[in-house]
mmCIF file with all atom_site columns, C-alpha atoms in Angstrom:
data_model
loop_
_atom_site.group_PDB
_atom_site.id
_atom_site.type_symbol
_atom_site.label_atom_id
_atom_site.label_alt_id
_atom_site.label_comp_id
_atom_site.label_asym_id
_atom_site.label_entity_id
_atom_site.label_seq_id
_atom_site.pdbx_PDB_ins_code
_atom_site.Cartn_x
_atom_site.Cartn_y
_atom_site.Cartn_z
_atom_site.occupancy
_atom_site.B_iso_or_equiv
_atom_site.pdbx_formal_charge
_atom_site.auth_seq_id
_atom_site.auth_comp_id
_atom_site.auth_asym_id
_atom_site.auth_atom_id
_atom_site.pdbx_PDB_model_num
ATOM 1   C CA . ASP A 1 1   ? 193.152 122.863 -43.524 1.00 56.00 ? 1   ASP A CA 1
ATOM 2   C CA . GLY A 1 2   ? 190.686 121.252 -41.287 1.00 66.00 ? 2   GLY A CA 1
ATOM 3   C CA . GLY A 1 3   ? 187.262 122.377 -41.446 1.00 92.00 ? 3   GLY A CA 1
ATOM 4   C CA . ILE A 1 4   ? 183.807 122.054 -42.869 1.00 96.00 ? 4   ILE A CA 1
ATOM 5   C CA . THR A 1 5   ? 182.956 122.601 -46.467 1.00 96.00 ? 5   THR A CA 1
ATOM 6   C CA . GLN A 1 6   ? 179.659 123.472 -47.718 1.00 97.00 ? 6   GLN A CA 1
ATOM 7   C CA . SER A 1 7   ? 178.658 123.583 -51.218 1.00 95.00 ? 7   SER A CA 1
ATOM 8   C CA . PRO A 1 8   ? 177.421 125.242 -53.274 1.00 95.00 ? 8   PRO A CA 1
ATOM 9   C CA . LYS A 1 9   ? 177.509 128.753 -51.892 1.00 95.00 ? 9   LYS A CA 1
ATOM 10  C CA . TYR A 1 10  ? 174.523 129.817 -53.628 1.00 95.00 ? 10  TYR A CA 1
ATOM 11  C CA . LEU A 1 11  ? 171.610 127.291 -55.331 1.00 94.00 ? 11  LEU A CA 1
ATOM 12  C CA . PHE A 1 12  ? 168.634 127.958 -57.104 1.00 92.00 ? 12  PHE A CA 1
ATOM 13  C CA . ARG A 1 13  ? 165.919 125.819 -57.254 1.00 89.00 ? 13  ARG A CA 1
ATOM 14  C CA . LYS A 1 14  ? 162.721 125.775 -59.352 1.00 89.00 ? 14  LYS A CA 1
ATOM 15  C CA . GLU A 1 15  ? 159.295 125.152 -57.580 1.00 86.00 ? 15  GLU A CA 1
ATOM 16  C CA . GLY A 1 16  ? 158.670 121.317 -57.404 1.00 86.00 ? 16  GLY A CA 1
ATOM 17  C CA . GLN A 1 17  ? 162.403 120.447 -57.849 1.00 90.00 ? 17  GLN A CA 1
ATOM 18  C CA . ASN A 1 18  ? 164.406 118.691 -55.129 1.00 93.00 ? 18  ASN A CA 1
ATOM 19  C CA . VAL A 1 19  ? 167.794 119.773 -54.526 1.00 95.00 ? 19  VAL A CA 1
ATOM 20  C CA . THR A 1 20  ? 170.985 118.584 -52.316 1.00 96.00 ? 20  THR A CA 1
ATOM 21  C CA . LEU A 1 21  ? 173.195 120.574 -50.288 1.00 97.00 ? 21  LEU A CA 1
ATOM 22  C CA . SER A 1 22  ? 176.381 119.319 -49.752 1.00 98.00 ? 22  SER A CA 1
ATOM 23  C CA . CYS A 1 23  ? 178.303 119.115 -46.101 1.00 98.00 ? 23  CYS A CA 1
ATOM 24  C CA . GLU A 1 24  ? 181.857 117.589 -45.829 1.00 97.00 ? 24  GLU A CA 1
ATOM 25  C CA . GLN A 1 25  ? 183.953 117.825 -42.660 1.00 97.00 ? 25  GLN A CA 1
ATOM 26  C CA . ASN A 1 26  ? 187.665 116.546 -42.190 1.00 96.00 ? 26  ASN A CA 1
ATOM 27  C CA . LEU A 1 27  ? 187.572 116.942 -38.319 1.00 95.00 ? 27  LEU A CA 1
ATOM 28  C CA . ASN A 1 28  ? 187.012 113.514 -37.670 1.00 94.00 ? 28  ASN A CA 1
ATOM 29  C CA . HIS A 1 29  ? 183.840 114.528 -35.686 1.00 94.00 ? 29  HIS A CA 1
ATOM 30  C CA . ASP A 1 30  ? 181.197 112.278 -34.927 1.00 94.00 ? 30  ASP A CA 1
ATOM 31  C CA . ALA A 1 31  ? 178.125 114.757 -34.647 1.00 93.00 ? 31  ALA A CA 1
ATOM 32  C CA . MET A 1 32  ? 176.914 116.619 -37.439 1.00 95.00 ? 32  MET A CA 1
ATOM 33  C CA . TYR A 1 33  ? 173.989 119.216 -37.637 1.00 95.00 ? 33  TYR A CA 1
ATOM 34  C CA . TRP A 1 34  ? 171.899 121.027 -40.330 1.00 97.00 ? 34  TRP A CA 1
ATOM 35  C CA . TYR A 1 35  ? 170.326 124.109 -39.342 1.00 96.00 ? 35  TYR A CA 1
ATOM 36  C CA . ARG A 1 36  ? 168.130 126.919 -41.098 1.00 97.00 ? 36  ARG A CA 1
ATOM 37  C CA . GLN A 1 37  ? 168.556 130.612 -40.724 1.00 95.00 ? 37  GLN A CA 1
ATOM 38  C CA . ASP A 1 38  ? 165.976 133.064 -41.653 1.00 93.00 ? 38  ASP A CA 1
ATOM 39  C CA . PRO A 1 39  ? 166.184 136.896 -41.189 1.00 85.00 ? 39  PRO A CA 1
ATOM 40  C CA . GLY A 1 40  ? 165.286 137.915 -37.510 1.00 79.00 ? 40  GLY A CA 1
ATOM 41  C CA . GLN A 1 41  ? 164.993 134.453 -36.280 1.00 83.00 ? 41  GLN A CA 1
ATOM 42  C CA . GLY A 1 42  ? 167.730 132.106 -34.314 1.00 84.00 ? 42  GLY A CA 1
ATOM 43  C CA . LEU A 1 43  ? 169.192 129.016 -35.986 1.00 91.00 ? 43  LEU A CA 1
ATOM 44  C CA . ARG A 1 44  ? 166.389 126.289 -36.271 1.00 93.00 ? 44  ARG A CA 1
ATOM 45  C CA . LEU A 1 45  ? 167.724 122.586 -36.000 1.00 93.00 ? 45  LEU A CA 1
ATOM 46  C CA . ILE A 1 46  ? 166.662 120.485 -39.071 1.00 96.00 ? 46  ILE A CA 1
ATOM 47  C CA . TYR A 1 47  ? 168.308 117.365 -38.507 1.00 96.00 ? 47  TYR A CA 1
ATOM 48  C CA . TYR A 1 48  ? 171.421 115.957 -36.650 1.00 94.00 ? 48  TYR A CA 1
ATOM 49  C CA . SER A 1 49  ? 173.549 112.957 -36.716 1.00 95.00 ? 49  SER A CA 1
ATOM 50  C CA . GLN A 1 50  ? 175.536 111.766 -33.791 1.00 92.00 ? 50  GLN A CA 1
ATOM 51  C CA . ILE A 1 51  ? 177.212 108.671 -35.612 1.00 93.00 ? 51  ILE A CA 1
ATOM 52  C CA . VAL A 1 52  ? 177.521 107.257 -39.110 1.00 94.00 ? 52  VAL A CA 1
ATOM 53  C CA . ASN A 1 53  ? 174.090 105.630 -40.158 1.00 94.00 ? 53  ASN A CA 1
ATOM 54  C CA . ASP A 1 54  ? 172.094 107.265 -37.593 1.00 94.00 ? 54  ASP A CA 1
ATOM 55  C CA . PHE A 1 55  ? 170.604 110.537 -37.784 1.00 96.00 ? 55  PHE A CA 1
ATOM 56  C CA . GLN A 1 56  ? 167.437 112.143 -36.003 1.00 94.00 ? 56  GLN A CA 1
ATOM 57  C CA . LYS A 1 57  ? 164.678 114.888 -36.537 1.00 95.00 ? 57  LYS A CA 1
ATOM 58  C CA . GLY A 1 58  ? 165.184 118.332 -35.354 1.00 93.00 ? 58  GLY A CA 1
ATOM 59  C CA . ASP A 1 59  ? 162.606 120.999 -34.694 1.00 91.00 ? 59  ASP A CA 1
ATOM 60  C CA . ILE A 1 60  ? 161.644 121.626 -38.573 1.00 95.00 ? 60  ILE A CA 1
ATOM 61  C CA . ALA A 1 61  ? 162.480 118.439 -40.566 1.00 96.00 ? 61  ALA A CA 1
ATOM 62  C CA . GLU A 1 62  ? 159.247 118.410 -42.710 1.00 96.00 ? 62  GLU A CA 1
ATOM 63  C CA . GLY A 1 63  ? 160.160 118.669 -46.107 1.00 95.00 ? 63  GLY A CA 1
ATOM 64  C CA . TYR A 1 64  ? 163.906 117.589 -45.667 1.00 97.00 ? 64  TYR A CA 1
ATOM 65  C CA . SER A 1 65  ? 165.692 114.550 -45.684 1.00 97.00 ? 65  SER A CA 1
ATOM 66  C CA . VAL A 1 66  ? 169.467 113.478 -44.656 1.00 98.00 ? 66  VAL A CA 1
ATOM 67  C CA . SER A 1 67  ? 171.587 110.716 -44.931 1.00 97.00 ? 67  SER A CA 1
ATOM 68  C CA . ARG A 1 68  ? 174.916 109.736 -42.948 1.00 97.00 ? 68  ARG A CA 1
ATOM 69  C CA . GLU A 1 69  ? 176.859 106.995 -44.886 1.00 97.00 ? 69  GLU A CA 1
ATOM 70  C CA . LYS A 1 70  ? 180.095 108.356 -44.197 1.00 97.00 ? 70  LYS A CA 1
ATOM 71  C CA . LYS A 1 71  ? 181.533 110.088 -41.105 1.00 96.00 ? 71  LYS A CA 1
ATOM 72  C CA . GLU A 1 72  ? 183.011 112.938 -43.199 1.00 97.00 ? 72  GLU A CA 1
ATOM 73  C CA . SER A 1 73  ? 179.486 113.750 -45.278 1.00 98.00 ? 73  SER A CA 1
ATOM 74  C CA . PHE A 1 74  ? 175.932 114.614 -44.037 1.00 98.00 ? 74  PHE A CA 1
ATOM 75  C CA . PRO A 1 75  ? 174.072 115.835 -47.199 1.00 98.00 ? 75  PRO A CA 1
ATOM 76  C CA . LEU A 1 76  ? 170.691 117.518 -46.877 1.00 98.00 ? 76  LEU A CA 1
ATOM 77  C CA . THR A 1 77  ? 167.994 117.225 -49.609 1.00 97.00 ? 77  THR A CA 1
ATOM 78  C CA . VAL A 1 78  ? 165.348 119.966 -49.591 1.00 96.00 ? 78  VAL A CA 1
ATOM 79  C CA . THR A 1 79  ? 162.323 118.139 -51.117 1.00 94.00 ? 79  THR A CA 1
ATOM 80  C CA . SER A 1 80  ? 159.345 119.748 -52.932 1.00 88.00 ? 80  SER A CA 1
ATOM 81  C CA . ALA A 1 81  ? 157.223 119.035 -49.866 1.00 87.00 ? 81  ALA A CA 1
ATOM 82  C CA . GLN A 1 82  ? 159.045 121.842 -48.199 1.00 89.00 ? 82  GLN A CA 1
ATOM 83  C CA . LYS A 1 83  ? 156.771 124.812 -48.700 1.00 87.00 ? 83  LYS A CA 1
ATOM 84  C CA . ASN A 1 84  ? 159.236 127.767 -48.135 1.00 90.00 ? 84  ASN A CA 1
ATOM 85  C CA . PRO A 1 85  ? 162.619 126.530 -48.689 1.00 92.00 ? 85  PRO A CA 1
ATOM 86  C CA . THR A 1 86  ? 164.184 129.975 -49.227 1.00 94.00 ? 86  THR A CA 1
ATOM 87  C CA . ALA A 1 87  ? 166.747 130.465 -46.688 1.00 95.00 ? 87  ALA A CA 1
ATOM 88  C CA . PHE A 1 88  ? 170.393 130.393 -45.363 1.00 96.00 ? 88  PHE A CA 1
ATOM 89  C CA . TYR A 1 89  ? 171.404 126.867 -44.429 1.00 97.00 ? 89  TYR A CA 1
ATOM 90  C CA . LEU A 1 90  ? 174.237 126.125 -42.139 1.00 97.00 ? 90  LEU A CA 1
ATOM 91  C CA . CYS A 1 91  ? 176.172 122.708 -41.606 1.00 97.00 ? 91  CYS A CA 1
ATOM 92  C CA . ALA A 1 92  ? 178.079 122.221 -38.225 1.00 95.00 ? 92  ALA A CA 1
ATOM 93  C CA . SER A 1 93  ? 179.994 119.519 -36.611 1.00 94.00 ? 93  SER A CA 1
ATOM 94  C CA . SER A 1 94  ? 181.206 118.944 -33.112 1.00 91.00 ? 94  SER A CA 1
ATOM 95  C CA . ILE A 1 95  ? 183.321 115.912 -31.662 1.00 89.00 ? 95  ILE A CA 1
ATOM 96  C CA . ASP A 1 96  ? 180.485 114.465 -29.823 1.00 81.00 ? 96  ASP A CA 1
ATOM 97  C CA . MET A 1 97  ? 176.903 115.626 -28.079 1.00 76.00 ? 97  MET A CA 1
ATOM 98  C CA . THR A 1 98  ? 177.977 115.279 -24.543 1.00 73.00 ? 98  THR A CA 1
ATOM 99  C CA . GLY A 1 99  ? 177.387 119.157 -24.387 1.00 64.00 ? 99  GLY A CA 1
ATOM 100 C CA . TYR A 1 100 ? 180.969 120.291 -23.859 1.00 71.00 ? 100 TYR A CA 1
ATOM 101 C CA . THR A 1 101 ? 182.021 120.350 -27.431 1.00 77.00 ? 101 THR A CA 1
ATOM 102 C CA . GLU A 1 102 ? 182.088 123.241 -29.819 1.00 83.00 ? 102 GLU A CA 1
ATOM 103 C CA . ALA A 1 103 ? 180.115 123.435 -32.840 1.00 88.00 ? 103 ALA A CA 1
ATOM 104 C CA . PHE A 1 104 ? 182.286 124.278 -35.886 1.00 93.00 ? 104 PHE A CA 1
ATOM 105 C CA . PHE A 1 105 ? 180.323 125.772 -38.810 1.00 95.00 ? 105 PHE A CA 1
ATOM 106 C CA . GLY A 1 106 ? 180.476 125.797 -42.802 1.00 96.00 ? 106 GLY A CA 1
ATOM 107 C CA . GLN A 1 107 ? 180.225 128.932 -44.640 1.00 95.00 ? 107 GLN A CA 1
ATOM 108 C CA . GLY A 1 108 ? 176.602 128.349 -45.459 1.00 96.00 ? 108 GLY A CA 1
ATOM 109 C CA . THR A 1 109 ? 174.331 127.634 -48.525 1.00 97.00 ? 109 THR A CA 1
ATOM 110 C CA . ARG A 1 110 ? 171.989 130.210 -49.699 1.00 96.00 ? 110 ARG A CA 1
ATOM 111 C CA . LEU A 1 111 ? 169.134 128.663 -51.311 1.00 95.00 ? 111 LEU A CA 1
ATOM 112 C CA . THR A 1 112 ? 166.505 130.550 -53.597 1.00 94.00 ? 112 THR A CA 1
ATOM 113 C CA . VAL A 1 113 ? 163.275 129.496 -55.021 1.00 89.00 ? 113 VAL A CA 1
ATOM 114 C CA . VAL A 1 114 ? 163.102 130.941 -58.511 1.00 85.00 ? 114 VAL A CA 1
ATOM 115 C CA . LYS B 2 1   ? 160.896 125.571 -22.246 1.00 81.00 ? 1   LYS B CA 1
ATOM 116 C CA . ASN B 2 2   ? 164.669 126.259 -23.242 1.00 84.00 ? 2   ASN B CA 1
ATOM 117 C CA . GLN B 2 3   ? 165.000 129.489 -24.480 1.00 90.00 ? 3   GLN B CA 1
ATOM 118 C CA . VAL B 2 4   ? 167.717 132.053 -25.323 1.00 94.00 ? 4   VAL B CA 1
ATOM 119 C CA . GLU B 2 5   ? 167.024 135.818 -25.443 1.00 95.00 ? 5   GLU B CA 1
ATOM 120 C CA . GLN B 2 6   ? 169.464 138.581 -26.770 1.00 97.00 ? 6   GLN B CA 1
ATOM 121 C CA . SER B 2 7   ? 169.148 142.291 -26.626 1.00 96.00 ? 7   SER B CA 1
ATOM 122 C CA . PRO B 2 8   ? 169.318 144.752 -28.198 1.00 96.00 ? 8   PRO B CA 1
ATOM 123 C CA . GLN B 2 9   ? 168.200 143.201 -31.391 1.00 95.00 ? 9   GLN B CA 1
ATOM 124 C CA . SER B 2 10  ? 170.356 145.877 -33.385 1.00 96.00 ? 10  SER B CA 1
ATOM 125 C CA . LEU B 2 11  ? 173.091 148.391 -32.144 1.00 97.00 ? 11  LEU B CA 1
ATOM 126 C CA . ILE B 2 12  ? 174.875 151.028 -34.098 1.00 98.00 ? 12  ILE B CA 1
ATOM 127 C CA . ILE B 2 13  ? 177.972 152.595 -32.471 1.00 98.00 ? 13  ILE B CA 1
ATOM 128 C CA . LEU B 2 14  ? 181.003 154.778 -33.515 1.00 98.00 ? 14  LEU B CA 1
ATOM 129 C CA . GLU B 2 15  ? 184.230 153.351 -34.133 1.00 98.00 ? 15  GLU B CA 1
ATOM 130 C CA . GLY B 2 16  ? 186.497 153.186 -30.973 1.00 97.00 ? 16  GLY B CA 1
ATOM 131 C CA . LYS B 2 17  ? 183.620 153.129 -28.609 1.00 98.00 ? 17  LYS B CA 1
ATOM 132 C CA . ASN B 2 18  ? 182.589 150.241 -26.444 1.00 98.00 ? 18  ASN B CA 1
ATOM 133 C CA . CYS B 2 19  ? 179.282 148.040 -26.271 1.00 98.00 ? 19  CYS B CA 1
ATOM 134 C CA . THR B 2 20  ? 177.911 145.368 -24.502 1.00 98.00 ? 20  THR B CA 1
ATOM 135 C CA . LEU B 2 21  ? 175.595 142.799 -25.584 1.00 98.00 ? 21  LEU B CA 1
ATOM 136 C CA . GLN B 2 22  ? 173.133 140.848 -23.270 1.00 98.00 ? 22  GLN B CA 1
ATOM 137 C CA . CYS B 2 23  ? 171.913 137.241 -23.274 1.00 98.00 ? 23  CYS B CA 1
ATOM 138 C CA . ASN B 2 24  ? 169.342 135.680 -20.834 1.00 97.00 ? 24  ASN B CA 1
ATOM 139 C CA . TYR B 2 25  ? 168.666 132.045 -20.941 1.00 96.00 ? 25  TYR B CA 1
ATOM 140 C CA . THR B 2 26  ? 166.482 129.186 -19.253 1.00 94.00 ? 26  THR B CA 1
ATOM 141 C CA . VAL B 2 27  ? 168.308 126.289 -20.868 1.00 89.00 ? 27  VAL B CA 1
ATOM 142 C CA . SER B 2 28  ? 168.366 123.457 -18.355 1.00 86.00 ? 28  SER B CA 1
ATOM 143 C CA . PRO B 2 29  ? 170.488 121.322 -17.315 1.00 86.00 ? 29  PRO B CA 1
ATOM 144 C CA . PHE B 2 30  ? 172.911 124.051 -18.217 1.00 87.00 ? 30  PHE B CA 1
ATOM 145 C CA . SER B 2 31  ? 176.168 123.022 -19.680 1.00 85.00 ? 31  SER B CA 1
ATOM 146 C CA . ASN B 2 32  ? 178.088 125.928 -21.315 1.00 89.00 ? 32  ASN B CA 1
ATOM 147 C CA . LEU B 2 33  ? 177.614 129.132 -23.024 1.00 93.00 ? 33  LEU B CA 1
ATOM 148 C CA . ARG B 2 34  ? 179.341 130.305 -26.226 1.00 94.00 ? 34  ARG B CA 1
ATOM 149 C CA . TRP B 2 35  ? 179.235 133.726 -28.044 1.00 96.00 ? 35  TRP B CA 1
ATOM 150 C CA . TYR B 2 36  ? 179.669 133.572 -31.911 1.00 96.00 ? 36  TYR B CA 1
ATOM 151 C CA . LYS B 2 37  ? 180.540 136.262 -34.532 1.00 97.00 ? 37  LYS B CA 1
ATOM 152 C CA . GLN B 2 38  ? 178.639 135.856 -37.626 1.00 96.00 ? 38  GLN B CA 1
ATOM 153 C CA . ASP B 2 39  ? 179.863 137.995 -40.744 1.00 95.00 ? 39  ASP B CA 1
ATOM 154 C CA . THR B 2 40  ? 177.079 138.647 -43.351 1.00 92.00 ? 40  THR B CA 1
ATOM 155 C CA . GLY B 2 41  ? 176.749 135.360 -45.516 1.00 90.00 ? 41  GLY B CA 1
ATOM 156 C CA . ARG B 2 42  ? 179.152 133.423 -43.524 1.00 93.00 ? 42  ARG B CA 1
ATOM 157 C CA . GLY B 2 43  ? 178.943 130.869 -40.934 1.00 94.00 ? 43  GLY B CA 1
ATOM 158 C CA . PRO B 2 44  ? 179.429 131.727 -37.015 1.00 95.00 ? 44  PRO B CA 1
ATOM 159 C CA . VAL B 2 45  ? 182.841 131.598 -35.458 1.00 94.00 ? 45  VAL B CA 1
ATOM 160 C CA . SER B 2 46  ? 183.364 130.907 -32.046 1.00 93.00 ? 46  SER B CA 1
ATOM 161 C CA . LEU B 2 47  ? 184.642 133.952 -29.861 1.00 94.00 ? 47  LEU B CA 1
ATOM 162 C CA . THR B 2 48  ? 184.335 132.443 -26.095 1.00 90.00 ? 48  THR B CA 1
ATOM 163 C CA . ILE B 2 49  ? 183.133 129.475 -24.076 1.00 88.00 ? 49  ILE B CA 1
ATOM 164 C CA . MET B 2 50  ? 182.110 129.409 -20.591 1.00 88.00 ? 50  MET B CA 1
ATOM 165 C CA . THR B 2 51  ? 181.143 126.501 -18.153 1.00 86.00 ? 51  THR B CA 1
ATOM 166 C CA . PHE B 2 52  ? 179.183 126.927 -15.217 1.00 81.00 ? 52  PHE B CA 1
ATOM 167 C CA . SER B 2 53  ? 182.209 127.475 -12.730 1.00 86.00 ? 53  SER B CA 1
ATOM 168 C CA . GLU B 2 54  ? 183.589 130.543 -14.982 1.00 88.00 ? 54  GLU B CA 1
ATOM 169 C CA . ASN B 2 55  ? 182.281 134.041 -14.581 1.00 91.00 ? 55  ASN B CA 1
ATOM 170 C CA . THR B 2 56  ? 184.568 135.745 -17.258 1.00 94.00 ? 56  THR B CA 1
ATOM 171 C CA . LYS B 2 57  ? 186.554 135.152 -20.373 1.00 93.00 ? 57  LYS B CA 1
ATOM 172 C CA . SER B 2 58  ? 188.605 137.164 -22.614 1.00 94.00 ? 58  SER B CA 1
ATOM 173 C CA . ASN B 2 59  ? 189.623 136.757 -26.300 1.00 93.00 ? 59  ASN B CA 1
ATOM 174 C CA . GLY B 2 60  ? 191.394 140.118 -27.398 1.00 95.00 ? 60  GLY B CA 1
ATOM 175 C CA . ARG B 2 61  ? 188.913 142.732 -27.436 1.00 97.00 ? 61  ARG B CA 1
ATOM 176 C CA . TYR B 2 62  ? 185.924 140.592 -26.632 1.00 97.00 ? 62  TYR B CA 1
ATOM 177 C CA . THR B 2 63  ? 185.074 139.988 -22.938 1.00 97.00 ? 63  THR B CA 1
ATOM 178 C CA . ALA B 2 64  ? 182.214 137.676 -21.726 1.00 96.00 ? 64  ALA B CA 1
ATOM 179 C CA . THR B 2 65  ? 180.824 137.357 -18.492 1.00 96.00 ? 65  THR B CA 1
ATOM 180 C CA . LEU B 2 66  ? 178.461 134.397 -17.064 1.00 95.00 ? 66  LEU B CA 1
ATOM 181 C CA . ASP B 2 67  ? 176.229 134.716 -13.948 1.00 94.00 ? 67  ASP B CA 1
ATOM 182 C CA . ALA B 2 68  ? 174.810 131.223 -13.819 1.00 90.00 ? 68  ALA B CA 1
ATOM 183 C CA . ASP B 2 69  ? 172.480 131.994 -10.882 1.00 91.00 ? 69  ASP B CA 1
ATOM 184 C CA . THR B 2 70  ? 170.602 134.541 -12.913 1.00 95.00 ? 70  THR B CA 1
ATOM 185 C CA . LYS B 2 71  ? 171.125 132.858 -16.128 1.00 94.00 ? 71  LYS B CA 1
ATOM 186 C CA . GLN B 2 72  ? 172.530 135.978 -17.922 1.00 96.00 ? 72  GLN B CA 1
ATOM 187 C CA . SER B 2 73  ? 175.617 136.598 -19.931 1.00 97.00 ? 73  SER B CA 1
ATOM 188 C CA . SER B 2 74  ? 177.199 139.645 -21.493 1.00 98.00 ? 74  SER B CA 1
ATOM 189 C CA . LEU B 2 75  ? 179.533 140.263 -24.398 1.00 98.00 ? 75  LEU B CA 1
ATOM 190 C CA . HIS B 2 76  ? 181.564 143.404 -23.882 1.00 98.00 ? 76  HIS B CA 1
ATOM 191 C CA . ILE B 2 77  ? 183.668 144.946 -26.889 1.00 98.00 ? 77  ILE B CA 1
ATOM 192 C CA . THR B 2 78  ? 186.187 147.307 -26.222 1.00 98.00 ? 78  THR B CA 1
ATOM 193 C CA . ALA B 2 79  ? 187.612 150.124 -28.779 1.00 98.00 ? 79  ALA B CA 1
ATOM 194 C CA . SER B 2 80  ? 185.373 148.677 -31.556 1.00 97.00 ? 80  SER B CA 1
ATOM 195 C CA . GLN B 2 81  ? 186.629 148.562 -35.110 1.00 97.00 ? 81  GLN B CA 1
ATOM 196 C CA . LEU B 2 82  ? 184.614 148.617 -38.340 1.00 97.00 ? 82  LEU B CA 1
ATOM 197 C CA . SER B 2 83  ? 185.492 144.701 -39.013 1.00 97.00 ? 83  SER B CA 1
ATOM 198 C CA . ASP B 2 84  ? 183.255 144.076 -35.579 1.00 97.00 ? 84  ASP B CA 1
ATOM 199 C CA . SER B 2 85  ? 180.133 144.788 -37.553 1.00 98.00 ? 85  SER B CA 1
ATOM 200 C CA . ALA B 2 86  ? 178.439 141.442 -37.642 1.00 97.00 ? 86  ALA B CA 1
ATOM 201 C CA . SER B 2 87  ? 175.876 139.421 -35.939 1.00 96.00 ? 87  SER B CA 1
ATOM 202 C CA . TYR B 2 88  ? 176.606 138.120 -32.477 1.00 97.00 ? 88  TYR B CA 1
ATOM 203 C CA . ILE B 2 89  ? 174.795 134.990 -31.388 1.00 96.00 ? 89  ILE B CA 1
ATOM 204 C CA . CYS B 2 90  ? 174.676 133.771 -27.813 1.00 96.00 ? 90  CYS B CA 1
ATOM 205 C CA . VAL B 2 91  ? 174.563 129.696 -28.064 1.00 93.00 ? 91  VAL B CA 1
ATOM 206 C CA . VAL B 2 92  ? 173.829 127.544 -24.688 1.00 92.00 ? 92  VAL B CA 1
ATOM 207 C CA . SER B 2 93  ? 174.269 123.935 -24.531 1.00 88.00 ? 93  SER B CA 1
ATOM 208 C CA . ALA B 2 94  ? 172.423 121.272 -22.592 1.00 83.00 ? 94  ALA B CA 1
ATOM 209 C CA . ASN B 2 95  ? 173.375 117.951 -21.623 1.00 75.00 ? 95  ASN B CA 1
ATOM 210 C CA . THR B 2 96  ? 170.386 116.491 -23.205 1.00 70.00 ? 96  THR B CA 1
ATOM 211 C CA . GLY B 2 97  ? 168.484 116.407 -26.408 1.00 61.00 ? 97  GLY B CA 1
ATOM 212 C CA . ASN B 2 98  ? 169.710 118.267 -29.440 1.00 60.00 ? 98  ASN B CA 1
ATOM 213 C CA . GLN B 2 99  ? 172.470 120.205 -27.500 1.00 73.00 ? 99  GLN B CA 1
ATOM 214 C CA . PHE B 2 100 ? 172.279 123.882 -28.773 1.00 86.00 ? 100 PHE B CA 1
ATOM 215 C CA . TYR B 2 101 ? 169.928 126.424 -28.340 1.00 89.00 ? 101 TYR B CA 1
ATOM 216 C CA . PHE B 2 102 ? 170.602 129.709 -30.349 1.00 91.00 ? 102 PHE B CA 1
ATOM 217 C CA . GLY B 2 103 ? 169.336 133.223 -29.551 1.00 94.00 ? 103 GLY B CA 1
ATOM 218 C CA . THR B 2 104 ? 168.417 135.326 -32.479 1.00 92.00 ? 104 THR B CA 1
ATOM 219 C CA . GLY B 2 105 ? 171.639 137.376 -32.140 1.00 95.00 ? 105 GLY B CA 1
ATOM 220 C CA . THR B 2 106 ? 172.422 141.154 -32.169 1.00 96.00 ? 106 THR B CA 1
ATOM 221 C CA . SER B 2 107 ? 173.402 143.124 -35.419 1.00 96.00 ? 107 SER B CA 1
ATOM 222 C CA . LEU B 2 108 ? 176.244 145.218 -34.610 1.00 97.00 ? 108 LEU B CA 1
ATOM 223 C CA . THR B 2 109 ? 177.123 148.121 -36.790 1.00 98.00 ? 109 THR B CA 1
ATOM 224 C CA . VAL B 2 110 ? 180.238 149.747 -36.195 1.00 98.00 ? 110 VAL B CA 1
ATOM 225 C CA . ILE B 2 111 ? 180.409 153.182 -38.324 1.00 97.00 ? 111 ILE B CA 1
ATOM 226 C CA . PRO B 2 112 ? 183.439 155.490 -38.737 1.00 96.00 ? 112 PRO B CA 1
#
């Protein structure tokens, strides 16, 4: 089935550690996004990529890094520089970024710092 | 500043009743507006999408309206079911920048 797969569903991190969240899509979409969702707040954009080997910072990129070496994959690394990483992380993709396309979301990864 | 505001923040209704959720936006230049349903611990799933020229769009028991002049949208749920319990998110797309602007969502709880 076509879609977006995020893994793992739950992730626990010790303070000072880097962790990487996986996002894979088989929809042949050019654009991919990472969002962070906190209780009572709307989704906030961390990074986005319009095309392979290109990515741009979103509104809250500090403490995060990404790569886009393959069209299908857009992993997010939460570094030790992110002071409050506990949150629900959502990956999304769309055909392009013209504004007329729908964003399809993965099932999310819940990251908890222990 | 591009913003999307939703009301109410939360809502509790009895099974079988109707309800209406509101979305006001200031996003410009406007491209389209979508309503998403997000079950707890899951990713959002699209319910409807409307462009500038569309006033209403239905998807089963869900009916969305759009007034592009006043920059308002509503999502009407008819004959609610327990499975309608979720967060409903209004998302407005612009033709520039990072494209999507999200509301904070309305948490709907349907009780028997």
